[in-house]
Coordinates of C-alpha atoms in Angstrom, one line a residue:
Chain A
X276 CA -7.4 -76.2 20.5
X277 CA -5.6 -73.4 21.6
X278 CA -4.8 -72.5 17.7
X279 CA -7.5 -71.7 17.3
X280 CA -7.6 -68.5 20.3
X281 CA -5.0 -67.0 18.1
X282 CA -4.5 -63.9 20.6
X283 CA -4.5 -66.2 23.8
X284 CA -1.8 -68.4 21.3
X285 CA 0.5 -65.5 21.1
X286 CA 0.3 -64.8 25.0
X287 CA 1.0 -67.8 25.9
X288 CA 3.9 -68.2 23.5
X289 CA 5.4 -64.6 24.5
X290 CA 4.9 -66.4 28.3
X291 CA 6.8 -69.4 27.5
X292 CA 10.0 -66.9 26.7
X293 CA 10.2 -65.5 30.0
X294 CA 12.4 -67.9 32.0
X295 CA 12.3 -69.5 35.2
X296 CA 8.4 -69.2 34.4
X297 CA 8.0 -73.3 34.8
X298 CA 6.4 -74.4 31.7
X299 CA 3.4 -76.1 33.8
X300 CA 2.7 -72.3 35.1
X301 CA 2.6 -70.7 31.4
X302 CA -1.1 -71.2 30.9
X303 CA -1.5 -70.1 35.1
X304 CA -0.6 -66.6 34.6
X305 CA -1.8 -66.4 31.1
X306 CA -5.5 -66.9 33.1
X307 CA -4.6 -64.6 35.6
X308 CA -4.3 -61.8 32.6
X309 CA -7.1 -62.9 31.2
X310 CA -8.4 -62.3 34.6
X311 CA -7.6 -59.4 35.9
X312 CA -9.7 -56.1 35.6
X313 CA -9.1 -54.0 31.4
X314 CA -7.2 -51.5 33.8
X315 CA -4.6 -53.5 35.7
X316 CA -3.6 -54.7 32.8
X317 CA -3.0 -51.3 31.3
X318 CA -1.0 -50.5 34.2
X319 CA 0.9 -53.7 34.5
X320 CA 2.3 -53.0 31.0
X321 CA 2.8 -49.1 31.4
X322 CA 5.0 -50.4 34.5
X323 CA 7.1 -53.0 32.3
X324 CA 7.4 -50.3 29.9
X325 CA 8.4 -47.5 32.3
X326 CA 10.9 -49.7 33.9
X327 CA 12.8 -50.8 30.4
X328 CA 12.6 -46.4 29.9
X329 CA 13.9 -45.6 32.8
X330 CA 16.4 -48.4 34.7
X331 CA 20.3 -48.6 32.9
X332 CA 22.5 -49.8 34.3
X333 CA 25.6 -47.7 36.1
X334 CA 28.4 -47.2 33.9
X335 CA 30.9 -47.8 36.9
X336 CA 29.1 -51.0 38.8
X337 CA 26.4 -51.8 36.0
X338 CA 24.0 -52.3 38.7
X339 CA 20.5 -51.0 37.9
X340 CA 19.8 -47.7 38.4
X341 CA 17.2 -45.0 37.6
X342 CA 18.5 -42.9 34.4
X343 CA 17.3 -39.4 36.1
X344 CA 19.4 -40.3 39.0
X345 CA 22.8 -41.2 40.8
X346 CA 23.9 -44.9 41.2
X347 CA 22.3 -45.8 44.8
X348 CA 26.2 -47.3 45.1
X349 CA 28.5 -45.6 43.2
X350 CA 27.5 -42.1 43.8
X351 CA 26.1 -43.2 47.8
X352 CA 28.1 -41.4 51.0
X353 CA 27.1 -44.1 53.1
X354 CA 28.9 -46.8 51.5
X355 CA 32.4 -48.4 52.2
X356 CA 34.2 -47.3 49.3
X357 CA 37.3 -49.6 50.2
X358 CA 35.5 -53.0 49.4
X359 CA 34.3 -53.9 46.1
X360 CA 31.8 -57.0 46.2
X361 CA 31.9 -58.8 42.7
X362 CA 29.1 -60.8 41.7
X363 CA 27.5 -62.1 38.2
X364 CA 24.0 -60.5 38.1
X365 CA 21.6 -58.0 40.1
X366 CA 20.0 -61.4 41.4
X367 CA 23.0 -62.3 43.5
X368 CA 23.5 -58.4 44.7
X369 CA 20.2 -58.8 45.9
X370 CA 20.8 -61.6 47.7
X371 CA 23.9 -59.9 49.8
X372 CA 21.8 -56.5 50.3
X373 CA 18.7 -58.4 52.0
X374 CA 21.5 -59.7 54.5
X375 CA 22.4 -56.1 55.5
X376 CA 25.3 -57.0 56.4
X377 CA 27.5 -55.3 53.9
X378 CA 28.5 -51.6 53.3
X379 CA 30.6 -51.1 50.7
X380 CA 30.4 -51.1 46.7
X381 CA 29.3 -53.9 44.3
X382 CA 30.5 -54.9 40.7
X383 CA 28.0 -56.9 38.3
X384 CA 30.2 -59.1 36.3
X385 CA 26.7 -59.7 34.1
X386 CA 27.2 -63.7 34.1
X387 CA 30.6 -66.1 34.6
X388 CA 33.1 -67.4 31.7
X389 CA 31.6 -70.5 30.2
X390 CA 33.6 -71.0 27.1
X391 CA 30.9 -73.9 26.3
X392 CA 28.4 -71.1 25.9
X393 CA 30.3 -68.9 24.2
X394 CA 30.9 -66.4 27.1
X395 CA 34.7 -65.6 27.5
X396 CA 35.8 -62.5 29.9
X397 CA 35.8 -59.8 27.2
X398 CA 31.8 -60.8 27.5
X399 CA 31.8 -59.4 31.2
X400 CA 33.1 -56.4 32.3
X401 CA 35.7 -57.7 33.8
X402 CA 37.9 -55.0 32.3
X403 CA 35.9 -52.2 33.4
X404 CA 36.2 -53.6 37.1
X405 CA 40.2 -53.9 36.6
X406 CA 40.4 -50.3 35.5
X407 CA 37.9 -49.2 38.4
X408 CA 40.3 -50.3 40.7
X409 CA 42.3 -47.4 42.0
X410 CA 44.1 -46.6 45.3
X411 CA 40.9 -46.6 47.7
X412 CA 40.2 -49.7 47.1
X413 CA 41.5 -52.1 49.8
X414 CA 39.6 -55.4 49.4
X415 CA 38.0 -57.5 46.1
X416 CA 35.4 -59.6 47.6
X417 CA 34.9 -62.9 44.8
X418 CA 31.2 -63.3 45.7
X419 CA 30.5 -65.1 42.4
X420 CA 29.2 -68.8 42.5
X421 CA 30.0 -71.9 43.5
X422 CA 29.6 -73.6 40.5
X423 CA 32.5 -74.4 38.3
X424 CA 31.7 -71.1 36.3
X425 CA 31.7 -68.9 38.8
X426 CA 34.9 -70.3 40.1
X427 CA 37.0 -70.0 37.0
X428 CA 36.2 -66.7 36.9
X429 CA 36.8 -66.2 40.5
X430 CA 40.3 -67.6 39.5
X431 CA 40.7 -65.4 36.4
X432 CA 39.6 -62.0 38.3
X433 CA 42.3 -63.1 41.0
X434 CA 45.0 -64.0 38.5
X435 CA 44.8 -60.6 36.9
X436 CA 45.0 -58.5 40.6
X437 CA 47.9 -61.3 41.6
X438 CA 50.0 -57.8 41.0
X439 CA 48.1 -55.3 43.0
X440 CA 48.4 -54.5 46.8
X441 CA 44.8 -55.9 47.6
X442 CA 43.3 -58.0 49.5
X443 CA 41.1 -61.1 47.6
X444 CA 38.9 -62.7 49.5
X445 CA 35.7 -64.7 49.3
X446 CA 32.3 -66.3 50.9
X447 CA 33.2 -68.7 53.5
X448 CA 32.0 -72.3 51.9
X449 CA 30.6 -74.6 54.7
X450 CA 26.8 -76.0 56.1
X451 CA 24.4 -73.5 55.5
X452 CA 22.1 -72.8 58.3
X453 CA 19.8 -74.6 59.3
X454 CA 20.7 -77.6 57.5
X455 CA 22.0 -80.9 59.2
X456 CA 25.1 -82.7 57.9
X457 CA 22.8 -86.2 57.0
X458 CA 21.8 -84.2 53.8
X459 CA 24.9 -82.6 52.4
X460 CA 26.4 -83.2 49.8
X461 CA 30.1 -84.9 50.4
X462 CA 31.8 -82.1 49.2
X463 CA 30.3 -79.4 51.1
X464 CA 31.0 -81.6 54.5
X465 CA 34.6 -81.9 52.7
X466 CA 35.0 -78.1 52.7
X467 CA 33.3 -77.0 55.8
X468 CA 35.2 -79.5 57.8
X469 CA 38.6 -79.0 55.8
X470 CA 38.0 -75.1 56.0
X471 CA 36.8 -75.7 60.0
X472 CA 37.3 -72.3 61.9
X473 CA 38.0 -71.8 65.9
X474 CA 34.8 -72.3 68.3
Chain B
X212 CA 18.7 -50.4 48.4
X213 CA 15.8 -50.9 45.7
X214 CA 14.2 -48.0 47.3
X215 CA 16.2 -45.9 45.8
X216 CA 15.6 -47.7 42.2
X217 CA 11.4 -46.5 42.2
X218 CA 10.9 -47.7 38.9
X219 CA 12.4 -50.6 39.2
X220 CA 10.6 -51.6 42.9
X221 CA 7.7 -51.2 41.2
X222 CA 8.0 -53.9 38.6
X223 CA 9.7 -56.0 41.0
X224 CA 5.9 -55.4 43.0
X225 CA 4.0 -55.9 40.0
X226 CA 5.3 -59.5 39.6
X227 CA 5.0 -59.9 43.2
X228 CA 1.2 -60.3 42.4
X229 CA 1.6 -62.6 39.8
X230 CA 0.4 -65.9 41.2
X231 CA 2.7 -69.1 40.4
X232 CA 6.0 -66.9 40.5
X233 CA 8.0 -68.0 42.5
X234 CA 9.1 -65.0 45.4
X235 CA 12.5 -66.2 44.0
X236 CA 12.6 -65.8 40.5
X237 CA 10.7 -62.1 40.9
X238 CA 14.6 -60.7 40.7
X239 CA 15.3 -62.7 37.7
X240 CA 12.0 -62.1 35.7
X241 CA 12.5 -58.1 36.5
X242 CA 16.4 -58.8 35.0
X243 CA 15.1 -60.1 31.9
X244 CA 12.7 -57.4 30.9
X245 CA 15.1 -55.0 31.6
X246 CA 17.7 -56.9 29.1
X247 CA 15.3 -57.4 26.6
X248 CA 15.2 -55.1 23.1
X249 CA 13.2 -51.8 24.2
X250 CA 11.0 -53.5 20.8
X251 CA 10.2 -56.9 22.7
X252 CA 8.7 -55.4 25.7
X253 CA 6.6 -53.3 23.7
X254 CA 5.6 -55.6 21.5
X255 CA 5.3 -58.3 24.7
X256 CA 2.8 -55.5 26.3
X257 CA 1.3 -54.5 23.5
X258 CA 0.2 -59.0 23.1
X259 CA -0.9 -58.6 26.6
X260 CA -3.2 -55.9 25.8
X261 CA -4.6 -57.7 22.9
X262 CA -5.0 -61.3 25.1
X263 CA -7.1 -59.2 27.2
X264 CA -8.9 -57.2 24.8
X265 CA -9.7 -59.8 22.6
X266 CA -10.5 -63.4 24.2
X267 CA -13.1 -63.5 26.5
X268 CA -15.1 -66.7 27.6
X269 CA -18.0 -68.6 25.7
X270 CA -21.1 -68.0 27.6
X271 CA -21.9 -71.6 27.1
X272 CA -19.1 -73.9 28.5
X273 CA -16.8 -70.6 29.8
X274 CA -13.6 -71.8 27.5
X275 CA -11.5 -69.2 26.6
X276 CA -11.9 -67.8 23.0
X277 CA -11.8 -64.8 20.4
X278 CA -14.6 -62.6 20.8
X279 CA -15.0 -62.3 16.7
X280 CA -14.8 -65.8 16.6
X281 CA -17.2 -69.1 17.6
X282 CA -16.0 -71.2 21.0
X283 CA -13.7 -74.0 19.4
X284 CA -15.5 -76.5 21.2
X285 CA -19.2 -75.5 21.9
X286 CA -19.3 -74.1 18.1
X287 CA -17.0 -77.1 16.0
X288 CA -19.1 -79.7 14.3
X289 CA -16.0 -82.0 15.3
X290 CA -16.6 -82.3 18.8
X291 CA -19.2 -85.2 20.2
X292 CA -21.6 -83.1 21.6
X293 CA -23.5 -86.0 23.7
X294 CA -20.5 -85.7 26.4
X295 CA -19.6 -82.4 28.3
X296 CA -16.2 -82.5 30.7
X297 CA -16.7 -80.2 33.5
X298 CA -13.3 -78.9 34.8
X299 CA -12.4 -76.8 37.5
X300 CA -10.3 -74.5 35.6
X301 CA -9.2 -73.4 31.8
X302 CA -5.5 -75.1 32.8
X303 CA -7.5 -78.2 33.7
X304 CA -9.0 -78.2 30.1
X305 CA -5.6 -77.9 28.6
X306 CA -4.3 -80.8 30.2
X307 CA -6.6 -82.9 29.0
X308 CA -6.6 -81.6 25.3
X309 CA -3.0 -82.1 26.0
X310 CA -3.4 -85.9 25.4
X311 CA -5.2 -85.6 22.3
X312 CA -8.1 -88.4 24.0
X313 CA -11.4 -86.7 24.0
X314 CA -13.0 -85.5 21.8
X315 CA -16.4 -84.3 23.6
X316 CA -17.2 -80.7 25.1
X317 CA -16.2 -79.1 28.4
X318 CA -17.7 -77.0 31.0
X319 CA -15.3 -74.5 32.8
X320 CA -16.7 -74.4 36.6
X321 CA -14.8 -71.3 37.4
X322 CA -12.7 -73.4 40.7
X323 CA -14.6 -75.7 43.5
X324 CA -16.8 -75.2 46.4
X325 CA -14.6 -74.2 49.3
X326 CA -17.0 -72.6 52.0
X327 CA -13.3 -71.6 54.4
X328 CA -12.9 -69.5 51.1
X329 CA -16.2 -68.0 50.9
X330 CA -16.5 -70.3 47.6
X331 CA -20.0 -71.5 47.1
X332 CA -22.2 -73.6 44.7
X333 CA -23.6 -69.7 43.5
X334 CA -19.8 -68.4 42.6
X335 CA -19.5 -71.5 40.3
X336 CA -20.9 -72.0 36.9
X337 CA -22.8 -74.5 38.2
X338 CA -26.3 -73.0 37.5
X339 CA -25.0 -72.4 33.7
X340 CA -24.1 -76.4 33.8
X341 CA -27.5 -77.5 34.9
X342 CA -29.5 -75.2 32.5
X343 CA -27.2 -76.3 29.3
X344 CA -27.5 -80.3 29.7
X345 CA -30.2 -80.8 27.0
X346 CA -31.2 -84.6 25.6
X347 CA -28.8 -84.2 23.4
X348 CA -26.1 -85.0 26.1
X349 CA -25.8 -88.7 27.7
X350 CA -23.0 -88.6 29.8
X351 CA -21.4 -85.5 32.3
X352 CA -17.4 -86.4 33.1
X353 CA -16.4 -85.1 36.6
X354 CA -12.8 -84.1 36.2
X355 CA -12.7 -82.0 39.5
X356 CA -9.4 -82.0 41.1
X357 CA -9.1 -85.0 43.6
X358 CA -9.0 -82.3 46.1
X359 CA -11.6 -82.3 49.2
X360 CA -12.8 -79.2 47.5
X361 CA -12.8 -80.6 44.1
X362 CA -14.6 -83.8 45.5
X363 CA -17.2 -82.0 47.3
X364 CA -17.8 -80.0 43.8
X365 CA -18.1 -83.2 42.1
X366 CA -20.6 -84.5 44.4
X367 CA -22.4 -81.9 44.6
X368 CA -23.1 -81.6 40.8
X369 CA -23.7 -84.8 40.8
X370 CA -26.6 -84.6 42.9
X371 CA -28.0 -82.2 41.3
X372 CA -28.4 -85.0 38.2
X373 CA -29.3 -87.6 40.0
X374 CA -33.0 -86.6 38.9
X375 CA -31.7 -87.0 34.7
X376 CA -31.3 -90.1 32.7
X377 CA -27.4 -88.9 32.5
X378 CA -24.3 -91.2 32.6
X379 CA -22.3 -89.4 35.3
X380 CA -18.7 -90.8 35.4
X381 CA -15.3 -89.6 37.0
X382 CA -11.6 -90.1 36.1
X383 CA -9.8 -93.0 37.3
X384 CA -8.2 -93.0 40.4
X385 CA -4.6 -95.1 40.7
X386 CA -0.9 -95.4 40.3
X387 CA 0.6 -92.5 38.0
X388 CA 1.6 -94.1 34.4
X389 CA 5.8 -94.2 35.6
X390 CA 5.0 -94.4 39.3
X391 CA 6.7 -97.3 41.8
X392 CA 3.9 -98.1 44.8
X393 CA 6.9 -97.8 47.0
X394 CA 7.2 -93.7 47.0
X395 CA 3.1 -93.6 46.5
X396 CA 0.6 -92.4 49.7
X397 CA -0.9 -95.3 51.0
X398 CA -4.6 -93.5 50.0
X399 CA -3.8 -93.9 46.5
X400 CA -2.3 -97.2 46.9
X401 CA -5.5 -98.2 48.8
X402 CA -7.9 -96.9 45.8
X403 CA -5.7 -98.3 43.2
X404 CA -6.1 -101.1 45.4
X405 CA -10.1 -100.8 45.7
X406 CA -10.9 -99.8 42.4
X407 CA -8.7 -102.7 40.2
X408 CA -9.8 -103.4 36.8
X409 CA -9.3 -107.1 34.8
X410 CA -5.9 -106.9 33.2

């Protein structure tokens, strides 16, 4: 049926692209365009545009940042420059900043070595974090995932430092909060009990 | 620290709004436009324009469609015009042209009475429904939602035929095709229960 609403075809199809948009949601939001007033839909898309114009990313941490000015990290007074956190995307930064519990500077990996996908670490910038390296720097914080991707490249990041007077660490692994042990998985209980800390 | 990113806060708000996004997967969504082609988010806003330029709904049953073209069902000399499906919503209709089993003629409601949302018969397309059933049409399929909202909706339509020589039926109510009784509510259970039918 819908082949034959050619333009609300195409919508739909361009909505399908966007990921983490669940399938079952596709034709949700295409109604709620459909629905919304001739002028918010100009300025939805003006927005879009505007922010594909104006956001790079930083040269130095490849976090986003506005093209007319500094790196909010980088180029900030206010931030630790002794700690580099290093994470794979923006989404993950995020995550860290809404804590506000960390100061110093980030590094956006832009993913994790998956050799099954075709992603090695000449695909991320890992380089560009092992030349930005330089004397100030005291600490590397591996904040990438726990999944087996992010820990290979954990392991890879630390296995080309192994050489440099720094300190490596990374996130504590245990119970997150709120949670009661019945649910976990057996590994978590594994490594929050194995990696048990003083009272 | 997005503050300092305007642009980009601004998108990020913009898909705040968009209903069915998940708070979550704002981040990610705002990620992928920026890492598209500067092309495909022109062309993706330029589609959205078009969606909402061009398709607007039939004054008849309130389906999507072109406005240079005829309503696919309303207008098609394929459909059996002696039934009419009235659905809450255009998603609703898509789920049921999704399996490909009817072959009669809809009637988009525009949602269900919900008074707690200031949602009355008046804000429906109820009115249009009434005025359209002509003796051409034998039977009226209430597919509202089996919400209390869409239930009151049904009922209350239905009333308002009770006066016309009108089949008025409603979906079946019972086990999910794939289900096991065990994880089912006990309401379902009971009207699966209730409402058997010779094997």
């Amino acid at each position: 049926m819908i082949d034959q609403v050619p333009t609300l075809a195409q919508l739909v199809k361009q909505l399908q692209q966007i990921p983490y948009l669940a399938s079952k949601n596709v034709y949700r939001v295409a109604h709620y365009f459909l629905m919304l007033d001739q002028a918010r839909v100009q300025q939805l898309c003006k927005i879009i545009i505007d922010a594909k114009m104006q956001v790079i990313a930083c040269q130095t941490c490849f976090v986003w940042k506005e093209k007319e000015r500094t790196c909010p990290f980088c180029d900030s007074k206010r931030r630790d420059i002794t700690v580099i956190c290093v994470v794979e995307t923006w989404q993950e930064l995020m995550a860290i900043e809404k804590t506000g519990g960390y100061q110093g500077l980030y590094h956006i990996l832009g993913g994790a070595i998956c050799p099954l996908n075709g992603i090695g670490p000449e695909n991320l910038t890992i380089d560009p974090l092992i030349k930005r390296i330089n004397e100030s720097v005291r600490e590397i914080i591996l904040a990438t995932n726990q999944t087996p991707e992010g820990e290979a490249t954990a392991s890879y990041i630390a296995s080309k430092l192994k050489d440099r007077s720094l300190k490596i660490s990374c996130l504590a692994r245990g119970i997150p909060v709120g949670s009661t042990l019945e649910y976990m998985d057996r590994v978590t209980v594994f490594k929050a009990l194995s990696e048990r800390r003083p009272f």
